[in-house]
Amino acid sequence: MATLQGKRALVTGGSRGIGAAIARRLAADGADVAITYERSVERAEAVVAEVVALGRRGMAIQADAADPVAVQAAVDTAAEAFGGLDILVNNAGIIRGGDIEAMTLDDIDAMLNVNVRAVAVASQQAARHMGEGGRIISIGSNLATRVPAPGTSIYSMSKSALIGWTKGLARDLGKRGITVNLVSPGSTATDMNPPDGPSADEQLGRMAIPRFGTADDVAELVAFVAGPQGRSINGADLTIDGGANA
Ligand code: NAP
């Protein structure tokens, strides 16, 4: 069912992994979809080709999430191309893990700029283009609320910031009929977290259902929240982690 027919979406970091799956899924549900990427121009164009093959409008915008002016411009470019914006998915994110003593200022700035500041800047800019029924969905992490192993303190800090942001923005935009939510995955098989990576067994050991999630699992939940059936979900942090945080 094309529940998103006529909707116009922007997915940040849509060239690979979870963002690419979200872009495909929103297009399959009827939305026009723009994506941003940092470096993967060919993969971004391949995702856009899939969106267009579904009969939707699609576009890829190179925009480094660490650059707030580029983020604002990407939102404006998508909204101008599509004649407005109904759905923003703040998906672009990075992780730099390791011993806290070894983390550099660049590591800290990079994670805060991409995982937090870009979300605030893109959401603020998107709200300027959105009307009643708008949806702002950010991709958090189950590591925001429980941190079961060392090495992710800065990343966890960046993702936990999105919980307060989501609740606050839901209050800010509720009067305009725009919902704001966080979808917080656990271990999901992507380039960022390959299921045969060095910490995969440790991650599997924490899960109630010992299986890495797929990018499509996360995309399903995002599509539900983005659709008309999600209209009463607001200010929520929706964990999708196979019970790792249970
Ligand atoms: P991924 O496979 O590494 O893909 C990252 C995507 O974000 C790519 O499209 C990449 O673009 C884009 N991106 C990265 N840095 C960017 C920047 N500075 N500017 C613009 N785009 C940028 O990651 P993923 O696993 O799909 O993760 C997606 C989101 O889910 C992230 O927010 C991540 O923190 C979150 N998450 C992932 C997991 C997991 O287990 N995989 C678990 C919890 C939460 P390029 O292709 O151009 O580099």
PDB file of C-alpha atoms and ligand atoms in Angstrom:
ATOM      1  CA  MET A   1       0.000   0.000   0.000  1.00  0.00           C
ATOM      2  CA  ALA A   2       1.426   3.389  -0.993  1.00  0.00           C
ATOM      3  CA  THR A   3       0.916   5.057   2.393  1.00  0.00           C
ATOM      4  CA  LEU A   4       3.416   7.791   1.563  1.00  0.00           C
ATOM      5  CA  GLN A   5       2.018   8.703  -1.861  1.00  0.00           C
ATOM      6  CA  GLY A   6       2.800  12.352  -2.594  1.00  0.00           C
ATOM      7  CA  LYS A   7       5.105  12.755   0.404  1.00  0.00           C
ATOM      8  CA  ARG A   8       8.528  14.304  -0.021  1.00  0.00           C
ATOM      9  CA  ALA A   9      11.413  12.937   2.042  1.00  0.00           C
ATOM     10  CA  LEU A  10      15.062  13.675   2.762  1.00  0.00           C
ATOM     11  CA  VAL A  11      17.265  10.950   4.251  1.00  0.00           C
ATOM     12  CA  THR A  12      20.717  12.001   5.396  1.00  0.00           C
ATOM     13  CA  GLY A  13      23.459   9.447   4.839  1.00  0.00           C
ATOM     14  CA  GLY A  14      21.367   7.546   2.320  1.00  0.00           C
ATOM     15  CA  SER A  15      24.156   6.084   0.206  1.00  0.00           C
ATOM     16  CA  ARG A  16      24.771   2.963   2.309  1.00  0.00           C
ATOM     17  CA  GLY A  17      23.530   0.866   5.201  1.00  0.00           C
ATOM     18  CA  ILE A  18      20.478   1.859   7.194  1.00  0.00           C
ATOM     19  CA  GLY A  19      19.971   5.148   5.317  1.00  0.00           C
ATOM     20  CA  ALA A  20      19.920   3.433   1.916  1.00  0.00           C
ATOM     21  CA  ALA A  21      17.364   0.908   3.191  1.00  0.00           C
ATOM     22  CA  ILE A  22      15.201   3.736   4.539  1.00  0.00           C
ATOM     23  CA  ALA A  23      15.394   5.596   1.220  1.00  0.00           C
ATOM     24  CA  ARG A  24      14.320   2.473  -0.695  1.00  0.00           C
ATOM     25  CA  ARG A  25      11.526   1.721   1.735  1.00  0.00           C
ATOM     26  CA  LEU A  26      10.081   5.253   1.749  1.00  0.00           C
ATOM     27  CA  ALA A  27      10.138   5.237  -2.059  1.00  0.00           C
ATOM     28  CA  ALA A  28       8.438   1.815  -2.133  1.00  0.00           C
ATOM     29  CA  ASP A  29       5.721   3.312   0.076  1.00  0.00           C
ATOM     30  CA  GLY A  30       5.209   6.139  -2.411  1.00  0.00           C
ATOM     31  CA  ALA A  31       7.486   8.999  -1.354  1.00  0.00           C
ATOM     32  CA  ASP A  32       9.857  11.089  -3.427  1.00  0.00           C
ATOM     33  CA  VAL A  33      13.253  10.712  -1.777  1.00  0.00           C
ATOM     34  CA  ALA A  34      16.376  12.854  -1.687  1.00  0.00           C
ATOM     35  CA  ILE A  35      19.463  11.514   0.043  1.00  0.00           C
ATOM     36  CA  THR A  36      22.667  13.088   1.220  1.00  0.00           C
ATOM     37  CA  TYR A  37      26.066  11.455   1.305  1.00  0.00           C
ATOM     38  CA  GLU A  38      29.616  12.446   2.120  1.00  0.00           C
ATOM     39  CA  ARG A  39      31.879  10.458  -0.221  1.00  0.00           C
ATOM     40  CA  SER A  40      30.032   7.541  -1.859  1.00  0.00           C
ATOM     41  CA  VAL A  41      28.842   9.255  -5.021  1.00  0.00           C
ATOM     42  CA  GLU A  42      28.377   6.047  -7.030  1.00  0.00           C
ATOM     43  CA  ARG A  43      26.493   4.274  -4.272  1.00  0.00           C
ATOM     44  CA  ALA A  44      24.333   7.348  -3.751  1.00  0.00           C
ATOM     45  CA  GLU A  45      23.493   7.451  -7.446  1.00  0.00           C
ATOM     46  CA  ALA A  46      22.635   3.734  -7.376  1.00  0.00           C
ATOM     47  CA  VAL A  47      20.155   4.314  -4.541  1.00  0.00           C
ATOM     48  CA  VAL A  48      18.613   7.219  -6.455  1.00  0.00           C
ATOM     49  CA  ALA A  49      18.309   4.980  -9.533  1.00  0.00           C
ATOM     50  CA  GLU A  50      16.332   2.496  -7.423  1.00  0.00           C
ATOM     51  CA  VAL A  51      14.057   5.294  -6.180  1.00  0.00           C
ATOM     52  CA  VAL A  52      13.455   6.495  -9.737  1.00  0.00           C
ATOM     53  CA  ALA A  53      12.822   2.908 -10.932  1.00  0.00           C
ATOM     54  CA  LEU A  54       9.959   2.795  -8.430  1.00  0.00           C
ATOM     55  CA  GLY A  55       8.408   5.766 -10.230  1.00  0.00           C
ATOM     56  CA  ARG A  56       9.375   8.385  -7.647  1.00  0.00           C
ATOM     57  CA  ARG A  57      11.476  11.490  -7.869  1.00  0.00           C
ATOM     58  CA  GLY A  58      14.949  11.015  -6.417  1.00  0.00           C
ATOM     59  CA  MET A  59      18.098  13.032  -5.967  1.00  0.00           C
ATOM     60  CA  ALA A  60      21.501  12.691  -4.339  1.00  0.00           C
ATOM     61  CA  ILE A  61      23.098  15.680  -2.632  1.00  0.00           C
ATOM     62  CA  GLN A  62      26.722  15.722  -1.511  1.00  0.00           C
ATOM     63  CA  ALA A  63      26.676  17.351   1.926  1.00  0.00           C
ATOM     64  CA  ASP A  64      29.131  16.735   4.734  1.00  0.00           C
ATOM     65  CA  ALA A  65      27.097  16.511   7.921  1.00  0.00           C
ATOM     66  CA  ALA A  66      30.014  18.037   9.810  1.00  0.00           C
ATOM     67  CA  ASP A  67      29.422  21.282   7.865  1.00  0.00           C
ATOM     68  CA  PRO A  68      26.263  22.982   9.155  1.00  0.00           C
ATOM     69  CA  VAL A  69      25.997  25.326   6.179  1.00  0.00           C
ATOM     70  CA  ALA A  70      26.127  22.350   3.804  1.00  0.00           C
ATOM     71  CA  VAL A  71      23.419  20.648   5.882  1.00  0.00           C
ATOM     72  CA  GLN A  72      21.132  23.683   5.673  1.00  0.00           C
ATOM     73  CA  ALA A  73      21.746  23.934   1.932  1.00  0.00           C
ATOM     74  CA  ALA A  74      20.956  20.236   1.428  1.00  0.00           C
ATOM     75  CA  VAL A  75      17.595  20.623   3.156  1.00  0.00           C
ATOM     76  CA  ASP A  76      16.786  23.691   1.051  1.00  0.00           C
ATOM     77  CA  THR A  77      17.874  21.928  -2.159  1.00  0.00           C
ATOM     78  CA  ALA A  78      15.617  18.940  -1.504  1.00  0.00           C
ATOM     79  CA  ALA A  79      12.655  21.105  -0.496  1.00  0.00           C
ATOM     80  CA  GLU A  80      13.034  23.360  -3.515  1.00  0.00           C
ATOM     81  CA  ALA A  81      13.384  20.422  -5.935  1.00  0.00           C
ATOM     82  CA  PHE A  82      10.314  18.654  -4.543  1.00  0.00           C
ATOM     83  CA  GLY A  83       8.229  21.753  -3.792  1.00  0.00           C
ATOM     84  CA  GLY A  84       8.292  21.142  -0.033  1.00  0.00           C
ATOM     85  CA  LEU A  85       9.313  18.586   2.547  1.00  0.00           C
ATOM     86  CA  ASP A  86       7.157  16.189   4.583  1.00  0.00           C
ATOM     87  CA  ILE A  87       9.672  13.740   6.066  1.00  0.00           C
ATOM     88  CA  LEU A  88      13.207  14.229   7.353  1.00  0.00           C
ATOM     89  CA  VAL A  89      15.220  11.203   8.459  1.00  0.00           C
ATOM     90  CA  ASN A  90      18.402  12.185  10.301  1.00  0.00           C
ATOM     91  CA  ASN A  91      20.370   8.997   9.688  1.00  0.00           C
ATOM     92  CA  ALA A  92      23.955  10.056   8.895  1.00  0.00           C
ATOM     93  CA  GLY A  93      26.177   9.077  11.785  1.00  0.00           C
ATOM     94  CA  ILE A  94      29.689   8.015  12.636  1.00  0.00           C
ATOM     95  CA  ILE A  95      31.382   6.089  15.403  1.00  0.00           C
ATOM     96  CA  ARG A  96      34.975   6.386  16.519  1.00  0.00           C
ATOM     97  CA  GLY A  97      35.589   4.029  19.392  1.00  0.00           C
ATOM     98  CA  GLY A  98      38.516   3.056  21.549  1.00  0.00           C
ATOM     99  CA  ASP A  99      40.307   3.949  24.757  1.00  0.00           C
ATOM    100  CA  ILE A 100      39.040   7.240  26.141  1.00  0.00           C
ATOM    101  CA  GLU A 101      42.613   8.322  26.902  1.00  0.00           C
ATOM    102  CA  ALA A 102      43.424   8.048  23.195  1.00  0.00           C
ATOM    103  CA  MET A 103      40.427   9.960  21.832  1.00  0.00           C
ATOM    104  CA  THR A 104      41.485  13.189  20.144  1.00  0.00           C
ATOM    105  CA  LEU A 105      39.667  16.511  20.024  1.00  0.00           C
ATOM    106  CA  ASP A 106      39.048  15.764  16.370  1.00  0.00           C
ATOM    107  CA  ASP A 107      37.346  12.480  17.285  1.00  0.00           C
ATOM    108  CA  ILE A 108      35.112  14.238  19.810  1.00  0.00           C
ATOM    109  CA  ASP A 109      34.271  17.132  17.463  1.00  0.00           C
ATOM    110  CA  ALA A 110      33.560  14.782  14.557  1.00  0.00           C
ATOM    111  CA  MET A 111      31.051  12.689  16.512  1.00  0.00           C
ATOM    112  CA  LEU A 112      29.326  15.684  18.079  1.00  0.00           C
ATOM    113  CA  ASN A 113      29.177  17.599  14.805  1.00  0.00           C
ATOM    114  CA  VAL A 114      27.831  14.724  12.688  1.00  0.00           C
ATOM    115  CA  ASN A 115      25.705  12.867  15.251  1.00  0.00           C
ATOM    116  CA  VAL A 116      24.279  15.857  17.131  1.00  0.00           C
ATOM    117  CA  ARG A 117      24.753  19.291  15.573  1.00  0.00           C
ATOM    118  CA  ALA A 118      23.793  18.149  12.076  1.00  0.00           C
ATOM    119  CA  VAL A 119      20.583  16.633  13.467  1.00  0.00           C
ATOM    120  CA  ALA A 120      19.624  19.914  15.127  1.00  0.00           C
ATOM    121  CA  VAL A 121      20.523  22.009  12.085  1.00  0.00           C
ATOM    122  CA  ALA A 122      18.762  19.750   9.563  1.00  0.00           C
ATOM    123  CA  SER A 123      15.653  19.442  11.740  1.00  0.00           C
ATOM    124  CA  GLN A 124      15.453  23.198  12.296  1.00  0.00           C
ATOM    125  CA  GLN A 125      15.834  23.870   8.570  1.00  0.00           C
ATOM    126  CA  ALA A 126      13.366  21.134   7.605  1.00  0.00           C
ATOM    127  CA  ALA A 127      10.768  22.529  10.023  1.00  0.00           C
ATOM    128  CA  ARG A 128      10.854  25.758   8.029  1.00  0.00           C
ATOM    129  CA  HIS A 129       9.631  23.815   4.985  1.00  0.00           C
ATOM    130  CA  MET A 130       7.184  21.409   6.655  1.00  0.00           C
ATOM    131  CA  GLY A 131       3.454  21.642   7.127  1.00  0.00           C
ATOM    132  CA  GLU A 132       0.809  19.737   9.087  1.00  0.00           C
ATOM    133  CA  GLY A 133       1.578  16.012   9.162  1.00  0.00           C
ATOM    134  CA  GLY A 134       5.334  16.502   8.902  1.00  0.00           C
ATOM    135  CA  ARG A 135       7.665  13.860  10.307  1.00  0.00           C
ATOM    136  CA  ILE A 136      11.149  14.255  11.765  1.00  0.00           C
ATOM    137  CA  ILE A 137      12.773  10.914  12.607  1.00  0.00           C
ATOM    138  CA  SER A 138      16.342  10.587  13.841  1.00  0.00           C
ATOM    139  CA  ILE A 139      18.403   7.421  14.089  1.00  0.00           C
ATOM    140  CA  GLY A 140      19.824   7.092  17.578  1.00  0.00           C
ATOM    141  CA  SER A 141      21.351   4.002  19.168  1.00  0.00           C
ATOM    142  CA  ASN A 142      20.591   1.587  21.968  1.00  0.00           C
ATOM    143  CA  LEU A 143      24.022   2.619  23.292  1.00  0.00           C
ATOM    144  CA  ALA A 144      22.424   5.929  24.342  1.00  0.00           C
ATOM    145  CA  THR A 145      20.650   4.356  27.280  1.00  0.00           C
ATOM    146  CA  ARG A 146      22.830   1.375  28.204  1.00  0.00           C
ATOM    147  CA  VAL A 147      26.567   1.052  27.631  1.00  0.00           C
ATOM    148  CA  PRO A 148      27.539  -2.577  28.144  1.00  0.00           C
ATOM    149  CA  ALA A 149      31.210  -2.362  27.168  1.00  0.00           C
ATOM    150  CA  PRO A 150      34.049   0.175  27.210  1.00  0.00           C
ATOM    151  CA  GLY A 151      35.074   2.221  24.183  1.00  0.00           C
ATOM    152  CA  THR A 152      31.922   4.086  23.141  1.00  0.00           C
ATOM    153  CA  SER A 153      31.532   6.869  25.705  1.00  0.00           C
ATOM    154  CA  ILE A 154      31.684   9.774  23.237  1.00  0.00           C
ATOM    155  CA  TYR A 155      29.441   7.994  20.736  1.00  0.00           C
ATOM    156  CA  SER A 156      26.976   7.143  23.519  1.00  0.00           C
ATOM    157  CA  MET A 157      27.013  10.762  24.691  1.00  0.00           C
ATOM    158  CA  SER A 158      26.251  11.930  21.156  1.00  0.00           C
ATOM    159  CA  LYS A 159      23.329   9.540  20.751  1.00  0.00           C
ATOM    160  CA  SER A 160      21.881  10.243  24.202  1.00  0.00           C
ATOM    161  CA  ALA A 161      21.766  13.940  23.291  1.00  0.00           C
ATOM    162  CA  LEU A 162      19.201  12.988  20.647  1.00  0.00           C
ATOM    163  CA  ILE A 163      16.768  11.791  23.321  1.00  0.00           C
ATOM    164  CA  GLY A 164      16.465  15.240  24.895  1.00  0.00           C
ATOM    165  CA  TRP A 165      16.485  16.881  21.494  1.00  0.00           C
ATOM    166  CA  THR A 166      13.661  14.661  20.265  1.00  0.00           C
ATOM    167  CA  LYS A 167      11.472  15.324  23.283  1.00  0.00           C
ATOM    168  CA  GLY A 168      12.093  19.074  23.152  1.00  0.00           C
ATOM    169  CA  LEU A 169      11.494  19.362  19.431  1.00  0.00           C
ATOM    170  CA  ALA A 170       8.301  17.312  19.728  1.00  0.00           C
ATOM    171  CA  ARG A 171       7.069  20.003  22.137  1.00  0.00           C
ATOM    172  CA  ASP A 172       8.260  22.793  19.850  1.00  0.00           C
ATOM    173  CA  LEU A 173       6.574  21.454  16.715  1.00  0.00           C
ATOM    174  CA  GLY A 174       3.540  19.643  18.108  1.00  0.00           C
ATOM    175  CA  LYS A 175       1.334  22.692  17.722  1.00  0.00           C
ATOM    176  CA  ARG A 176       2.061  22.554  13.979  1.00  0.00           C
ATOM    177  CA  GLY A 177       1.067  18.879  13.708  1.00  0.00           C
ATOM    178  CA  ILE A 178       4.631  17.706  13.112  1.00  0.00           C
ATOM    179  CA  THR A 179       5.841  14.620  14.997  1.00  0.00           C
ATOM    180  CA  VAL A 180       9.428  14.128  16.130  1.00  0.00           C
ATOM    181  CA  ASN A 181      10.784  10.709  17.059  1.00  0.00           C
ATOM    182  CA  LEU A 182      13.940   8.736  17.606  1.00  0.00           C
ATOM    183  CA  VAL A 183      14.494   5.210  16.293  1.00  0.00           C
ATOM    184  CA  SER A 184      17.315   3.571  18.244  1.00  0.00           C
ATOM    185  CA  PRO A 185      18.787   0.446  16.672  1.00  0.00           C
ATOM    186  CA  GLY A 186      21.038  -2.083  18.270  1.00  0.00           C
ATOM    187  CA  SER A 187      23.563  -4.129  16.343  1.00  0.00           C
ATOM    188  CA  THR A 188      22.602  -3.831  12.692  1.00  0.00           C
ATOM    189  CA  ALA A 189      24.551  -5.413   9.864  1.00  0.00           C
ATOM    190  CA  THR A 190      26.155  -2.579   7.866  1.00  0.00           C
ATOM    191  CA  ASP A 191      29.627  -1.347   6.964  1.00  0.00           C
ATOM    192  CA  MET A 192      29.682   0.400  10.348  1.00  0.00           C
ATOM    193  CA  ASN A 193      29.006  -2.825  12.235  1.00  0.00           C
ATOM    194  CA  PRO A 194      29.669  -5.940  10.138  1.00  0.00           C
ATOM    195  CA  PRO A 195      28.222  -9.143  11.619  1.00  0.00           C
ATOM    196  CA  ASP A 196      31.629 -10.804  11.216  1.00  0.00           C
ATOM    197  CA  GLY A 197      33.511  -7.899  12.829  1.00  0.00           C
ATOM    198  CA  PRO A 198      35.844  -8.176  15.839  1.00  0.00           C
ATOM    199  CA  SER A 199      33.155  -7.426  18.445  1.00  0.00           C
ATOM    200  CA  ALA A 200      30.320  -9.344  16.761  1.00  0.00           C
ATOM    201  CA  ASP A 201      30.356 -12.318  19.147  1.00  0.00           C
ATOM    202  CA  GLU A 202      30.329 -10.029  22.168  1.00  0.00           C
ATOM    203  CA  GLN A 203      27.351  -8.127  20.714  1.00  0.00           C
ATOM    204  CA  LEU A 204      25.476 -11.370  19.969  1.00  0.00           C
ATOM    205  CA  GLY A 205      26.040 -12.461  23.551  1.00  0.00           C
ATOM    206  CA  ARG A 206      24.115  -9.415  24.817  1.00  0.00           C
ATOM    207  CA  MET A 207      21.029  -9.963  22.691  1.00  0.00           C
ATOM    208  CA  ALA A 208      17.878 -11.700  23.872  1.00  0.00           C
ATOM    209  CA  ILE A 209      17.476 -12.773  20.244  1.00  0.00           C
ATOM    210  CA  PRO A 210      21.049 -13.481  19.157  1.00  0.00           C
ATOM    211  CA  ARG A 211      20.886 -12.112  15.643  1.00  0.00           C
ATOM    212  CA  PHE A 212      22.176  -8.907  14.059  1.00  0.00           C
ATOM    213  CA  GLY A 213      19.313  -6.787  12.806  1.00  0.00           C
ATOM    214  CA  THR A 214      19.146  -5.784   9.178  1.00  0.00           C
ATOM    215  CA  ALA A 215      18.964  -2.308   7.724  1.00  0.00           C
ATOM    216  CA  ASP A 216      15.557  -3.308   6.347  1.00  0.00           C
ATOM    217  CA  ASP A 217      14.319  -4.061   9.896  1.00  0.00           C
ATOM    218  CA  VAL A 218      15.096  -0.474  10.878  1.00  0.00           C
ATOM    219  CA  ALA A 219      13.628   0.893   7.639  1.00  0.00           C
ATOM    220  CA  GLU A 220      10.317  -0.892   8.374  1.00  0.00           C
ATOM    221  CA  LEU A 221      10.017   0.898  11.703  1.00  0.00           C
ATOM    222  CA  VAL A 222      10.955   4.255  10.218  1.00  0.00           C
ATOM    223  CA  ALA A 223       8.343   3.805   7.475  1.00  0.00           C
ATOM    224  CA  PHE A 224       5.700   3.000  10.082  1.00  0.00           C
ATOM    225  CA  VAL A 225       6.494   6.135  12.069  1.00  0.00           C
ATOM    226  CA  ALA A 226       6.587   8.190   8.858  1.00  0.00           C
ATOM    227  CA  GLY A 227       3.193   6.979   7.690  1.00  0.00           C
ATOM    228  CA  PRO A 228      -0.293   8.124   8.681  1.00  0.00           C
ATOM    229  CA  GLN A 229      -0.495   5.259  11.209  1.00  0.00           C
ATOM    230  CA  GLY A 230       2.301   6.968  13.153  1.00  0.00           C
ATOM    231  CA  ARG A 231       0.405  10.162  13.848  1.00  0.00           C
ATOM    232  CA  SER A 232       0.136   9.582  17.615  1.00  0.00           C
ATOM    233  CA  ILE A 233       3.756   8.517  18.075  1.00  0.00           C
ATOM    234  CA  ASN A 234       5.542  11.655  19.226  1.00  0.00           C
ATOM    235  CA  GLY A 235       8.605  12.406  21.339  1.00  0.00           C
ATOM    236  CA  ALA A 236       9.320   8.668  21.531  1.00  0.00           C
ATOM    237  CA  ASP A 237      12.580   6.743  21.619  1.00  0.00           C
ATOM    238  CA  LEU A 238      11.786   3.476  19.830  1.00  0.00           C
ATOM    239  CA  THR A 239      14.408   0.826  20.496  1.00  0.00           C
ATOM    240  CA  ILE A 240      14.916  -1.892  17.871  1.00  0.00           C
ATOM    241  CA  ASP A 241      17.719  -4.096  19.151  1.00  0.00           C
ATOM    242  CA  GLY A 242      16.547  -7.691  19.484  1.00  0.00           C
ATOM    243  CA  GLY A 243      16.236  -7.182  23.211  1.00  0.00           C
ATOM    244  CA  ALA A 244      19.891  -6.342  23.813  1.00  0.00           C
ATOM    245  CA  ASN A 245      18.843  -3.593  26.249  1.00  0.00           C
ATOM    246  CA  ALA A 246      16.053  -5.640  27.833  1.00  0.00           C
TER     247      ALA A 246
HETATM  248  P1  NAP B   1      27.253   3.190   7.629  1.00  0.00           P
HETATM  249  O1  NAP B   1      27.016   1.842   7.049  1.00  0.00           O
HETATM  250  O2  NAP B   1      28.614   3.576   8.063  1.00  0.00           O
HETATM  251  O3  NAP B   1      26.657   4.304   6.635  1.00  0.00           O
HETATM  252  C1  NAP B   1      26.772   5.647   7.026  1.00  0.00           C
HETATM  253  C2  NAP B   1      26.018   6.536   6.083  1.00  0.00           C
HETATM  254  O4  NAP B   1      26.125   7.879   6.603  1.00  0.00           O
HETATM  255  C3  NAP B   1      26.623   6.579   4.694  1.00  0.00           C
HETATM  256  O5  NAP B   1      25.610   6.840   3.759  1.00  0.00           O
HETATM  257  C4  NAP B   1      27.604   7.744   4.789  1.00  0.00           C
HETATM  258  O6  NAP B   1      27.867   8.412   3.564  1.00  0.00           O
HETATM  259  C5  NAP B   1      26.817   8.690   5.672  1.00  0.00           C
HETATM  260  N1  NAP B   1      27.712   9.609   6.361  1.00  0.00           N
HETATM  261  C6  NAP B   1      28.685   9.318   7.253  1.00  0.00           C
HETATM  262  N2  NAP B   1      29.328  10.446   7.623  1.00  0.00           N
HETATM  263  C7  NAP B   1      28.742  11.449   6.927  1.00  0.00           C
HETATM  264  C8  NAP B   1      28.969  12.838   6.850  1.00  0.00           C
HETATM  265  N3  NAP B   1      29.937  13.445   7.548  1.00  0.00           N
HETATM  266  N4  NAP B   1      28.179  13.569   6.034  1.00  0.00           N
HETATM  267  C9  NAP B   1      27.194  12.986   5.307  1.00  0.00           C
HETATM  268  N5  NAP B   1      26.945  11.684   5.325  1.00  0.00           N
HETATM  269  C10 NAP B   1      27.717  10.922   6.126  1.00  0.00           C
HETATM  270  O7  NAP B   1      26.338   3.364   8.949  1.00  0.00           O
HETATM  271  P2  NAP B   1      24.966   2.650   9.387  1.00  0.00           P
HETATM  272  O8  NAP B   1      25.316   1.464  10.193  1.00  0.00           O
HETATM  273  O9  NAP B   1      24.047   2.549   8.230  1.00  0.00           O
HETATM  274  O10 NAP B   1      24.446   3.753  10.427  1.00  0.00           O
HETATM  275  C11 NAP B   1      23.391   4.642  10.121  1.00  0.00           C
HETATM  276  C12 NAP B   1      22.929   5.288  11.429  1.00  0.00           C
HETATM  277  O11 NAP B   1      22.521   4.256  12.344  1.00  0.00           O
HETATM  278  C13 NAP B   1      24.019   6.063  12.156  1.00  0.00           C
HETATM  279  O12 NAP B   1      23.462   7.219  12.738  1.00  0.00           O
HETATM  280  C14 NAP B   1      24.492   5.091  13.221  1.00  0.00           C
HETATM  281  O13 NAP B   1      25.064   5.761  14.321  1.00  0.00           O
HETATM  282  C15 NAP B   1      23.196   4.415  13.565  1.00  0.00           C
HETATM  283  N6  NAP B   1      23.326   3.106  14.212  1.00  0.00           N
HETATM  284  C16 NAP B   1      23.934   2.056  13.571  1.00  0.00           C
HETATM  285  C17 NAP B   1      24.021   0.835  14.214  1.00  0.00           C
HETATM  286  C18 NAP B   1      24.664  -0.372  13.594  1.00  0.00           C
HETATM  287  O14 NAP B   1      24.870  -1.388  14.305  1.00  0.00           O
HETATM  288  N7  NAP B   1      24.975  -0.357  12.289  1.00  0.00           N
HETATM  289  C19 NAP B   1      23.510   0.676  15.514  1.00  0.00           C
HETATM  290  C20 NAP B   1      22.900   1.772  16.144  1.00  0.00           C
HETATM  291  C21 NAP B   1      22.810   2.973  15.472  1.00  0.00           C
HETATM  292  P3  NAP B   1      29.129   7.954   2.607  1.00  0.00           P
HETATM  293  O15 NAP B   1      28.693   6.639   1.999  1.00  0.00           O
HETATM  294  O16 NAP B   1      29.264   9.045   1.616  1.00  0.00           O
HETATM  295  O17 NAP B   1      30.313   7.789   3.510  1.00  0.00           O
END
